[in-house]
PDB file of C-alpha atoms in Angstrom:
ATOM      1  CA  MET X  88      42.876 -75.481 -90.405  1.00 94.00           C
ATOM      2  CA  MET X  89      46.353 -74.040 -90.950  1.00 98.00           C
ATOM      3  CA  LEU X  90      49.022 -74.618 -93.587  1.00 98.00           C
ATOM      4  CA  GLY X  91      52.503 -75.109 -92.241  1.00 98.00           C
ATOM      5  CA  LEU X  92      55.837 -76.870 -92.411  1.00 98.00           C
ATOM      6  CA  ILE X  93      58.204 -78.606 -90.072  1.00 98.00           C
ATOM      7  CA  HIS X  94      61.637 -77.379 -89.040  1.00 98.00           C
ATOM      8  CA  TYR X  95      63.475 -79.843 -91.238  1.00 97.00           C
ATOM      9  CA  ARG X  96      65.335 -79.233 -94.496  1.00 97.00           C
ATOM     10  CA  ALA X  97      63.797 -75.771 -94.681  1.00 97.00           C
ATOM     11  CA  PRO X  98      65.876 -72.597 -95.036  1.00 97.00           C
ATOM     12  CA  GLY X  99      67.301 -71.260 -91.789  1.00 94.00           C
ATOM     13  CA  ASP X 100      69.935 -72.836 -89.587  1.00 90.00           C
ATOM     14  CA  THR X 101      68.505 -71.347 -86.395  1.00 96.00           C
ATOM     15  CA  ALA X 102      64.946 -71.286 -85.101  1.00 98.00           C
ATOM     16  CA  GLU X 103      64.771 -67.536 -85.701  1.00 98.00           C
ATOM     17  CA  GLU X 104      65.986 -67.837 -89.289  1.00 98.00           C
ATOM     18  CA  PHE X 105      63.560 -70.696 -89.938  1.00 98.00           C
ATOM     19  CA  VAL X 106      60.435 -68.982 -88.622  1.00 98.00           C
ATOM     20  CA  ARG X 107      61.286 -65.733 -90.392  1.00 98.00           C
ATOM     21  CA  TRP X 108      61.612 -67.635 -93.672  1.00 98.00           C
ATOM     22  CA  ALA X 109      58.372 -69.557 -93.042  1.00 98.00           C
ATOM     23  CA  ALA X 110      56.427 -66.367 -92.412  1.00 98.00           C
ATOM     24  CA  GLY X 111      57.942 -64.647 -95.428  1.00 98.00           C
ATOM     25  CA  ALA X 112      57.048 -67.583 -97.676  1.00 98.00           C
ATOM     26  CA  GLY X 113      53.415 -67.404 -96.548  1.00 98.00           C
ATOM     27  CA  PHE X 114      53.075 -70.344 -94.180  1.00 98.00           C
ATOM     28  CA  GLU X 115      50.653 -69.995 -91.268  1.00 98.00           C
ATOM     29  CA  CYS X 116      52.128 -72.416 -88.737  1.00 98.00           C
ATOM     30  CA  VAL X 117      55.292 -74.348 -87.956  1.00 98.00           C
ATOM     31  CA  GLU X 118      56.219 -77.545 -86.199  1.00 98.00           C
ATOM     32  CA  LEU X 119      59.208 -76.744 -84.019  1.00 98.00           C
ATOM     33  CA  ARG X 120      61.914 -79.047 -82.700  1.00 98.00           C
ATOM     34  CA  HIS X 121      62.400 -79.517 -78.988  1.00 98.00           C
ATOM     35  CA  THR X 122      65.925 -78.193 -79.557  1.00 98.00           C
ATOM     36  CA  ASP X 123      64.405 -74.941 -80.813  1.00 98.00           C
ATOM     37  CA  LEU X 124      62.998 -74.444 -77.322  1.00 98.00           C
ATOM     38  CA  GLU X 125      66.007 -75.693 -75.393  1.00 97.00           C
ATOM     39  CA  PRO X 126      69.128 -75.536 -77.581  1.00 96.00           C
ATOM     40  CA  GLU X 127      72.145 -77.453 -76.296  1.00 92.00           C
ATOM     41  CA  ASP X 128      74.116 -74.302 -75.542  1.00 89.00           C
ATOM     42  CA  CYS X 129      71.175 -72.456 -73.950  1.00 93.00           C
ATOM     43  CA  GLU X 130      71.465 -71.639 -70.239  1.00 95.00           C
ATOM     44  CA  ASP X 131      67.855 -70.463 -69.854  1.00 97.00           C
ATOM     45  CA  ALA X 132      65.353 -72.477 -71.896  1.00 98.00           C
ATOM     46  CA  VAL X 133      62.416 -70.577 -70.428  1.00 98.00           C
ATOM     47  CA  ALA X 134      63.782 -67.212 -71.550  1.00 98.00           C
ATOM     48  CA  ASN X 135      64.667 -68.662 -74.954  1.00 98.00           C
ATOM     49  CA  THR X 136      61.150 -70.056 -75.390  1.00 98.00           C
ATOM     50  CA  ARG X 137      59.567 -66.748 -74.413  1.00 98.00           C
ATOM     51  CA  GLN X 138      61.690 -64.923 -76.974  1.00 98.00           C
ATOM     52  CA  LEU X 139      60.770 -67.437 -79.677  1.00 98.00           C
ATOM     53  CA  LYS X 140      57.057 -67.145 -78.821  1.00 98.00           C
ATOM     54  CA  ALA X 141      57.282 -63.349 -79.038  1.00 98.00           C
ATOM     55  CA  LEU X 142      58.889 -63.677 -82.461  1.00 98.00           C
ATOM     56  CA  LEU X 143      56.141 -66.020 -83.696  1.00 98.00           C
ATOM     57  CA  ASP X 144      53.525 -63.558 -82.448  1.00 98.00           C
ATOM     58  CA  GLU X 145      55.305 -60.713 -84.253  1.00 98.00           C
ATOM     59  CA  LEU X 146      55.386 -62.748 -87.474  1.00 98.00           C
ATOM     60  CA  GLY X 147      51.792 -63.960 -87.186  1.00 98.00           C
ATOM     61  CA  LEU X 148      52.807 -67.620 -86.954  1.00 98.00           C
ATOM     62  CA  VAL X 149      51.364 -70.398 -84.782  1.00 98.00           C
ATOM     63  CA  CYS X 150      53.272 -73.347 -83.360  1.00 98.00           C
ATOM     64  CA  SER X 151      51.235 -76.400 -84.402  1.00 98.00           C
ATOM     65  CA  ALA X 152      53.385 -79.028 -82.678  1.00 98.00           C
ATOM     66  CA  VAL X 153      56.756 -79.636 -81.051  1.00 98.00           C
ATOM     67  CA  SER X 154      58.779 -82.721 -81.924  1.00 98.00           C
ATOM     68  CA  LEU X 155      59.621 -84.486 -78.670  1.00 98.00           C
ATOM     69  CA  GLY X 156      62.573 -86.545 -79.942  1.00 97.00           C
ATOM     70  CA  ASN X 157      61.595 -89.369 -77.604  1.00 98.00           C
ATOM     71  CA  ASP X 158      62.053 -93.146 -77.590  1.00 98.00           C
ATOM     72  CA  PHE X 159      59.034 -95.082 -76.330  1.00 98.00           C
ATOM     73  CA  VAL X 160      60.219 -98.565 -77.310  1.00 98.00           C
ATOM     74  CA  LEU X 161      61.137 -99.286 -73.693  1.00 98.00           C
ATOM     75  CA  LEU X 162      60.221-101.900 -71.102  1.00 98.00           C
ATOM     76  CA  ASP X 163      62.551-100.897 -68.260  1.00 98.00           C
ATOM     77  CA  ASP X 164      60.668 -98.913 -65.614  1.00 98.00           C
ATOM     78  CA  ASP X 165      63.564 -96.567 -64.805  1.00 98.00           C
ATOM     79  CA  ALA X 166      64.141 -95.762 -68.475  1.00 98.00           C
ATOM     80  CA  ILE X 167      60.429 -95.076 -68.941  1.00 98.00           C
ATOM     81  CA  ALA X 168      60.337 -92.805 -65.889  1.00 98.00           C
ATOM     82  CA  ALA X 169      63.271 -90.824 -67.295  1.00 98.00           C
ATOM     83  CA  GLU X 170      61.487 -90.414 -70.650  1.00 98.00           C
ATOM     84  CA  VAL X 171      58.326 -89.191 -68.926  1.00 98.00           C
ATOM     85  CA  GLU X 172      60.240 -86.709 -66.796  1.00 98.00           C
ATOM     86  CA  ARG X 173      62.013 -85.387 -69.878  1.00 98.00           C
ATOM     87  CA  ALA X 174      58.651 -85.084 -71.671  1.00 98.00           C
ATOM     88  CA  ARG X 175      57.221 -83.101 -68.735  1.00 98.00           C
ATOM     89  CA  ARG X 176      60.101 -80.628 -68.898  1.00 97.00           C
ATOM     90  CA  ILE X 177      59.637 -80.060 -72.616  1.00 98.00           C
ATOM     91  CA  ALA X 178      55.846 -79.963 -72.206  1.00 98.00           C
ATOM     92  CA  GLU X 179      56.130 -76.986 -69.886  1.00 98.00           C
ATOM     93  CA  LEU X 180      58.100 -75.141 -72.575  1.00 98.00           C
ATOM     94  CA  THR X 181      55.691 -76.271 -75.290  1.00 98.00           C
ATOM     95  CA  LEU X 182      52.731 -74.823 -73.408  1.00 98.00           C
ATOM     96  CA  MET X 183      54.538 -71.475 -73.355  1.00 98.00           C
ATOM     97  CA  MET X 184      54.240 -71.574 -77.165  1.00 98.00           C
ATOM     98  CA  ASP X 185      50.428 -71.831 -76.842  1.00 98.00           C
ATOM     99  CA  CYS X 186      50.817 -75.359 -78.218  1.00 98.00           C
ATOM    100  CA  ASN X 187      49.719 -78.635 -76.655  1.00 98.00           C
ATOM    101  CA  VAL X 188      50.696 -81.208 -79.301  1.00 98.00           C
ATOM    102  CA  PHE X 189      53.838 -83.323 -79.175  1.00 98.00           C
ATOM    103  CA  ARG X 190      54.852 -84.999 -82.406  1.00 98.00           C
ATOM    104  CA  THR X 191      56.347 -88.112 -80.864  1.00 98.00           C
ATOM    105  CA  GLU X 192      58.376 -91.013 -82.148  1.00 95.00           C
ATOM    106  CA  GLY X 193      57.310 -94.579 -81.583  1.00 97.00           C
ATOM    107  CA  GLY X 194      60.948 -95.303 -80.875  1.00 97.00           C
ATOM    108  CA  ARG X 195      63.859 -97.273 -82.247  1.00 97.00           C
ATOM    109  CA  PRO X 196      64.219-101.064 -82.309  1.00 98.00           C
ATOM    110  CA  LYS X 197      66.636-102.474 -79.761  1.00 97.00           C
ATOM    111  CA  ASP X 198      67.874-105.872 -78.604  1.00 97.00           C
ATOM    112  CA  GLU X 199      66.301-105.588 -75.158  1.00 97.00           C
ATOM    113  CA  VAL X 200      62.830-105.162 -76.663  1.00 98.00           C
ATOM    114  CA  PRO X 201      61.945-108.115 -78.940  1.00 98.00           C
ATOM    115  CA  GLU X 202      59.968-107.231 -82.047  1.00 97.00           C
ATOM    116  CA  ASP X 203      56.892-109.049 -80.750  1.00 98.00           C
ATOM    117  CA  ARG X 204      56.915-106.789 -77.654  1.00 98.00           C
ATOM    118  CA  GLN X 205      57.367-103.431 -79.388  1.00 98.00           C
ATOM    119  CA  ALA X 206      53.676-102.541 -79.239  1.00 98.00           C
ATOM    120  CA  GLU X 207      53.583-103.571 -75.578  1.00 98.00           C
ATOM    121  CA  ALA X 208      56.584-101.326 -74.892  1.00 98.00           C
ATOM    122  CA  ILE X 209      55.044 -98.279 -76.576  1.00 98.00           C
ATOM    123  CA  ILE X 210      51.745 -98.870 -74.766  1.00 98.00           C
ATOM    124  CA  LYS X 211      53.590 -99.071 -71.443  1.00 98.00           C
ATOM    125  CA  CYS X 212      55.442 -95.816 -72.125  1.00 98.00           C
ATOM    126  CA  VAL X 213      52.357 -93.968 -73.326  1.00 98.00           C
ATOM    127  CA  GLU X 214      50.328 -95.101 -70.319  1.00 98.00           C
ATOM    128  CA  ALA X 215      53.135 -93.900 -68.045  1.00 98.00           C
ATOM    129  CA  ALA X 216      53.012 -90.497 -69.757  1.00 98.00           C
ATOM    130  CA  LEU X 217      49.221 -90.178 -69.632  1.00 98.00           C
ATOM    131  CA  PRO X 218      48.985 -88.635 -66.139  1.00 98.00           C
ATOM    132  CA  MET X 219      51.318 -85.857 -67.307  1.00 98.00           C
ATOM    133  CA  CYS X 220      49.303 -85.430 -70.515  1.00 98.00           C
ATOM    134  CA  GLU X 221      46.028 -85.212 -68.605  1.00 98.00           C
ATOM    135  CA  GLU X 222      47.436 -82.807 -66.019  1.00 98.00           C
ATOM    136  CA  LEU X 223      48.980 -80.437 -68.568  1.00 98.00           C
ATOM    137  CA  ASP X 224      46.536 -81.046 -71.458  1.00 98.00           C
ATOM    138  CA  ILE X 225      49.318 -82.289 -73.735  1.00 98.00           C
ATOM    139  CA  HIS X 226      48.431 -84.520 -76.699  1.00 98.00           C
ATOM    140  CA  LEU X 227      50.725 -87.174 -78.159  1.00 98.00           C
ATOM    141  CA  ALA X 228      50.686 -87.451 -81.965  1.00 98.00           C
ATOM    142  CA  ILE X 229      52.663 -90.641 -82.601  1.00 98.00           C
ATOM    143  CA  ASP X 230      54.455 -90.442 -85.937  1.00 98.00           C
ATOM    144  CA  ASN X 231      54.483 -93.275 -88.454  1.00 98.00           C
ATOM    145  CA  HIS X 232      58.259 -93.015 -88.663  1.00 96.00           C
ATOM    146  CA  GLY X 233      61.126 -95.474 -88.851  1.00 97.00           C
ATOM    147  CA  VAL X 234      60.680 -99.229 -88.731  1.00 98.00           C
ATOM    148  CA  VAL X 235      58.500 -99.580 -85.613  1.00 98.00           C
ATOM    149  CA  SER X 236      55.559 -97.160 -85.649  1.00 98.00           C
ATOM    150  CA  ASN X 237      55.381 -97.123 -89.455  1.00 98.00           C
ATOM    151  CA  ASP X 238      53.508-100.394 -88.986  1.00 98.00           C
ATOM    152  CA  TYR X 239      49.966 -99.022 -89.065  1.00 98.00           C
ATOM    153  CA  GLU X 240      48.540-102.138 -87.404  1.00 98.00           C
ATOM    154  CA  LEU X 241      50.940-101.601 -84.500  1.00 98.00           C
ATOM    155  CA  GLN X 242      49.814 -97.975 -84.347  1.00 98.00           C
ATOM    156  CA  LEU X 243      46.178 -99.008 -84.174  1.00 98.00           C
ATOM    157  CA  GLU X 244      46.983-101.579 -81.492  1.00 98.00           C
ATOM    158  CA  VAL X 245      48.556 -98.824 -79.396  1.00 98.00           C
ATOM    159  CA  PHE X 246      45.704 -96.356 -79.904  1.00 98.00           C
ATOM    160  CA  GLU X 247      42.987 -98.894 -79.181  1.00 98.00           C
ATOM    161  CA  ALA X 248      44.777-100.282 -76.104  1.00 98.00           C
ATOM    162  CA  VAL X 249      45.417 -96.856 -74.568  1.00 98.00           C
ATOM    163  CA  ASP X 250      42.041 -95.474 -75.710  1.00 98.00           C
ATOM    164  CA  SER X 251      42.679 -91.902 -74.622  1.00 98.00           C
ATOM    165  CA  PRO X 252      41.696 -88.590 -76.233  1.00 98.00           C
ATOM    166  CA  TYR X 253      45.256 -87.498 -75.491  1.00 98.00           C
ATOM    167  CA  VAL X 254      46.851 -90.111 -77.765  1.00 98.00           C
ATOM    168  CA  GLY X 255      46.664 -90.295 -81.543  1.00 98.00           C
ATOM    169  CA  SER X 256      48.613 -90.094 -84.771  1.00 98.00           C
ATOM    170  CA  ASN X 257      50.857 -87.780 -86.668  1.00 98.00           C
ATOM    171  CA  MET X 258      49.928 -88.935 -90.169  1.00 98.00           C
ATOM    172  CA  ASP X 259      52.915 -88.784 -92.509  1.00 98.00           C
ATOM    173  CA  THR X 260      51.461 -89.408 -95.951  1.00 98.00           C
ATOM    174  CA  MET X 261      54.728 -90.730 -97.444  1.00 98.00           C
ATOM    175  CA  ASN X 262      56.219 -92.744 -94.613  1.00 98.00           C
ATOM    176  CA  TYR X 263      53.830 -95.691 -94.933  1.00 98.00           C
ATOM    177  CA  ARG X 264      55.006 -96.041 -98.521  1.00 98.00           C
ATOM    178  CA  TRP X 265      58.650 -95.717 -97.439  1.00 98.00           C
ATOM    179  CA  PHE X 266      58.054 -98.494 -94.892  1.00 98.00           C
ATOM    180  CA  GLY X 267      57.040-100.828 -97.695  1.00 98.00           C
ATOM    181  CA  TYR X 268      53.273-100.606 -98.147  1.00 98.00           C
ATOM    182  CA  GLU X 269      52.172-100.534-101.772  1.00 98.00           C
ATOM    183  CA  VAL X 270      50.560 -97.421-103.203  1.00 98.00           C
ATOM    184  CA  ASP X 271      47.207 -99.171-103.585  1.00 98.00           C
ATOM    185  CA  GLU X 272      47.230-100.000 -99.851  1.00 98.00           C
ATOM    186  CA  LEU X 273      47.568 -96.366 -98.802  1.00 98.00           C
ATOM    187  CA  PRO X 274      43.920 -95.268 -99.185  1.00 98.00           C
ATOM    188  CA  GLY X 275      42.763 -97.940 -96.744  1.00 98.00           C
ATOM    189  CA  ILE X 276      45.517 -97.032 -94.297  1.00 98.00           C
ATOM    190  CA  TYR X 277      44.652 -93.332 -94.468  1.00 98.00           C
ATOM    191  CA  ARG X 278      40.986 -94.055 -93.802  1.00 98.00           C
ATOM    192  CA  ALA X 279      41.822 -96.350 -90.881  1.00 98.00           C
ATOM    193  CA  MET X 280      44.166 -93.785 -89.315  1.00 98.00           C
ATOM    194  CA  ALA X 281      42.215 -90.582 -90.004  1.00 98.00           C
ATOM    195  CA  PRO X 282      39.967 -90.741 -86.899  1.00 98.00           C
ATOM    196  CA  TRP X 283      43.107 -90.836 -84.726  1.00 98.00           C
ATOM    197  CA  VAL X 284      45.009 -87.984 -86.385  1.00 98.00           C
ATOM    198  CA  LYS X 285      46.135 -85.036 -84.256  1.00 98.00           C
ATOM    199  CA  HIS X 286      48.766 -83.598 -86.607  1.00 98.00           C
ATOM    200  CA  THR X 287      50.080 -84.238 -90.111  1.00 99.00           C
ATOM    201  CA  HIS X 288      53.154 -84.321 -92.284  1.00 98.00           C
ATOM    202  CA  MET X 289      52.009 -83.892 -95.863  1.00 99.00           C
ATOM    203  CA  LYS X 290      54.807 -85.500 -97.849  1.00 98.00           C
ATOM    204  CA  ASP X 291      55.187 -86.931-101.338  1.00 99.00           C
ATOM    205  CA  GLY X 292      57.701 -89.134-103.086  1.00 98.00           C
ATOM    206  CA  ARG X 293      58.218 -92.508-104.701  1.00 98.00           C
ATOM    207  CA  ASN X 294      59.272 -96.026-103.737  1.00 98.00           C
ATOM    208  CA  ALA X 295      60.429 -97.601-100.473  1.00 98.00           C
ATOM    209  CA  ARG X 296      63.553 -97.802 -98.339  1.00 98.00           C
ATOM    210  CA  ALA X 297      66.772 -97.657-100.402  1.00 98.00           C
ATOM    211  CA  ASP X 298      64.815 -96.723-103.540  1.00 98.00           C
ATOM    212  CA  TYR X 299      62.955 -93.839-101.889  1.00 98.00           C
ATOM    213  CA  GLN X 300      62.935 -90.518-103.706  1.00 98.00           C
ATOM    214  CA  GLY X 301      61.357 -87.467-102.103  1.00 98.00           C
ATOM    215  CA  ALA X 302      59.253 -85.012-104.093  1.00 98.00           C
ATOM    216  CA  ALA X 303      57.299 -81.815-103.685  1.00 98.00           C
ATOM    217  CA  LEU X 304      53.617 -82.300-102.937  1.00 98.00           C
ATOM    218  CA  GLY X 305      51.820 -83.427-106.072  1.00 98.00           C
ATOM    219  CA  ASP X 306      54.991 -84.543-107.859  1.00 98.00           C
ATOM    220  CA  GLY X 307      55.212 -88.087-106.483  1.00 98.00           C
ATOM    221  CA  GLU X 308      53.087 -91.231-106.420  1.00 98.00           C
ATOM    222  CA  ILE X 309      51.314 -90.686-103.098  1.00 99.00           C
ATOM    223  CA  PRO X 310      47.477 -90.333-103.296  1.00 98.00           C
ATOM    224  CA  LEU X 311      47.459 -87.107-101.338  1.00 98.00           C
ATOM    225  CA  ASP X 312      43.935 -86.232-102.395  1.00 98.00           C
ATOM    226  CA  VAL X 313      42.704 -89.441-100.754  1.00 98.00           C
ATOM    227  CA  ALA X 314      44.577 -88.612 -97.551  1.00 98.00           C
ATOM    228  CA  VAL X 315      43.102 -85.106 -97.429  1.00 98.00           C
ATOM    229  CA  GLN X 316      39.591 -86.401 -98.042  1.00 98.00           C
ATOM    230  CA  ALA X 317      39.980 -89.090 -95.376  1.00 98.00           C
ATOM    231  CA  LEU X 318      41.081 -86.449 -92.878  1.00 98.00           C
ATOM    232  CA  LYS X 319      38.186 -84.147 -93.747  1.00 98.00           C
ATOM    233  CA  ASP X 320      35.694 -87.022 -93.559  1.00 98.00           C
ATOM    234  CA  ALA X 321      37.018 -87.807 -90.073  1.00 98.00           C
ATOM    235  CA  GLY X 322      36.523 -84.195 -88.982  1.00 98.00           C
ATOM    236  CA  TYR X 323      40.193 -83.267 -88.791  1.00 98.00           C
ATOM    237  CA  ASP X 324      40.658 -79.497 -88.725  1.00 96.00           C
ATOM    238  CA  GLY X 325      44.245 -79.191 -87.515  1.00 97.00           C
ATOM    239  CA  ALA X 326      47.486 -78.291 -89.225  1.00 98.00           C
ATOM    240  CA  TYR X 327      48.500 -79.568 -92.637  1.00 98.00           C
ATOM    241  CA  CYS X 328      52.282 -79.404 -92.342  1.00 98.00           C
ATOM    242  CA  ALA X 329      54.439 -79.870 -95.417  1.00 98.00           C
ATOM    243  CA  GLU X 330      57.574 -81.968 -95.208  1.00 98.00           C
ATOM    244  CA  TYR X 331      59.896 -81.876 -98.195  1.00 98.00           C
ATOM    245  CA  GLU X 332      62.669 -84.393 -98.943  1.00 98.00           C
ATOM    246  CA  GLY X 333      63.170 -83.810-102.655  1.00 98.00           C
ATOM    247  CA  SER X 334      66.385 -82.985-104.489  1.00 97.00           C
ATOM    248  CA  GLU X 335      65.742 -79.268-104.963  1.00 97.00           C
ATOM    249  CA  ASP X 336      66.696 -76.579-102.483  1.00 96.00           C
ATOM    250  CA  GLY X 337      64.282 -76.330 -99.561  1.00 97.00           C
ATOM    251  CA  ASP X 338      63.368 -72.773-100.515  1.00 97.00           C
ATOM    252  CA  ILE X 339      62.061 -74.042-103.847  1.00 98.00           C
ATOM    253  CA  GLY X 340      60.621 -77.325-102.601  1.00 98.00           C
ATOM    254  CA  TYR X 341      58.677 -75.925 -99.668  1.00 98.00           C
ATOM    255  CA  ARG X 342      57.206 -73.106-101.780  1.00 98.00           C
ATOM    256  CA  LYS X 343      55.958 -75.732-104.236  1.00 98.00           C
ATOM    257  CA  CYS X 344      54.456 -77.640-101.327  1.00 98.00           C
ATOM    258  CA  LEU X 345      52.671 -74.544-100.066  1.00 98.00           C
ATOM    259  CA  ASP X 346      51.226 -73.917-103.526  1.00 98.00           C
ATOM    260  CA  TRP X 347      49.843 -77.477-103.535  1.00 98.00           C
ATOM    261  CA  LEU X 348      48.378 -77.117-100.042  1.00 98.00           C
ATOM    262  CA  ARG X 349      46.653 -73.868-100.967  1.00 98.00           C
ATOM    263  CA  ALA X 350      45.088 -75.477-104.009  1.00 98.00           C
ATOM    264  CA  ASN X 351      44.093 -78.817-102.491  1.00 98.00           C
ATOM    265  CA  VAL X 352      43.393 -78.568 -98.766  1.00 98.00           C
TER     266      VAL X 352
END
């Protein structure tokens, strides 16, 4: 078990600034962005990734996951093949970080994929990516994010249909509430999802959609203690990564989150 944070709304505009701040604040691991490994203006992503890995080693940090920035709500074979090829390229960089977990998106809704075929589309994309995952030992942690894969029943449909040890969930403790589930529904969702979890975003806040307000861990309405217990009961021993979307500066908010993680995980 490690306590970490994601590269989002935290201090540090660059990957180097971010990981130096994370280490100085006392975090043990970080979820990096794929653009940390291959920035847009970088001519040699391999060299950049090696330098970043050396810096993490120097700071005593571990990379718990890399966000893939993918879109798996696709039915077109050529588009799926392009997504898989892109994932393979980033996977090779991710492995250089001694990390084998992608935090993936379900994907965005689109006209060419009717709502009643969104699960089918994600299943098709994940199954197309499985040979790469099996070959490279890369695990897909599908985030409950946005308006597609925040549907936990859709998530379960995907996991059960694919039925692979390489495919599971990134459990974001707040996002189900943001999607529209009531607070009293969250314990059941956490328990249903916990056996599939490969990575986490520990996040707190209040309300849904336009009324959403982010908060430091322990300051919102999310039953975080239930989520933690569900994960432990399921045998999860991976990273507990804070994500902060409150109104305070990230330096303050993420330190509060780390204090909560230390006391409750």
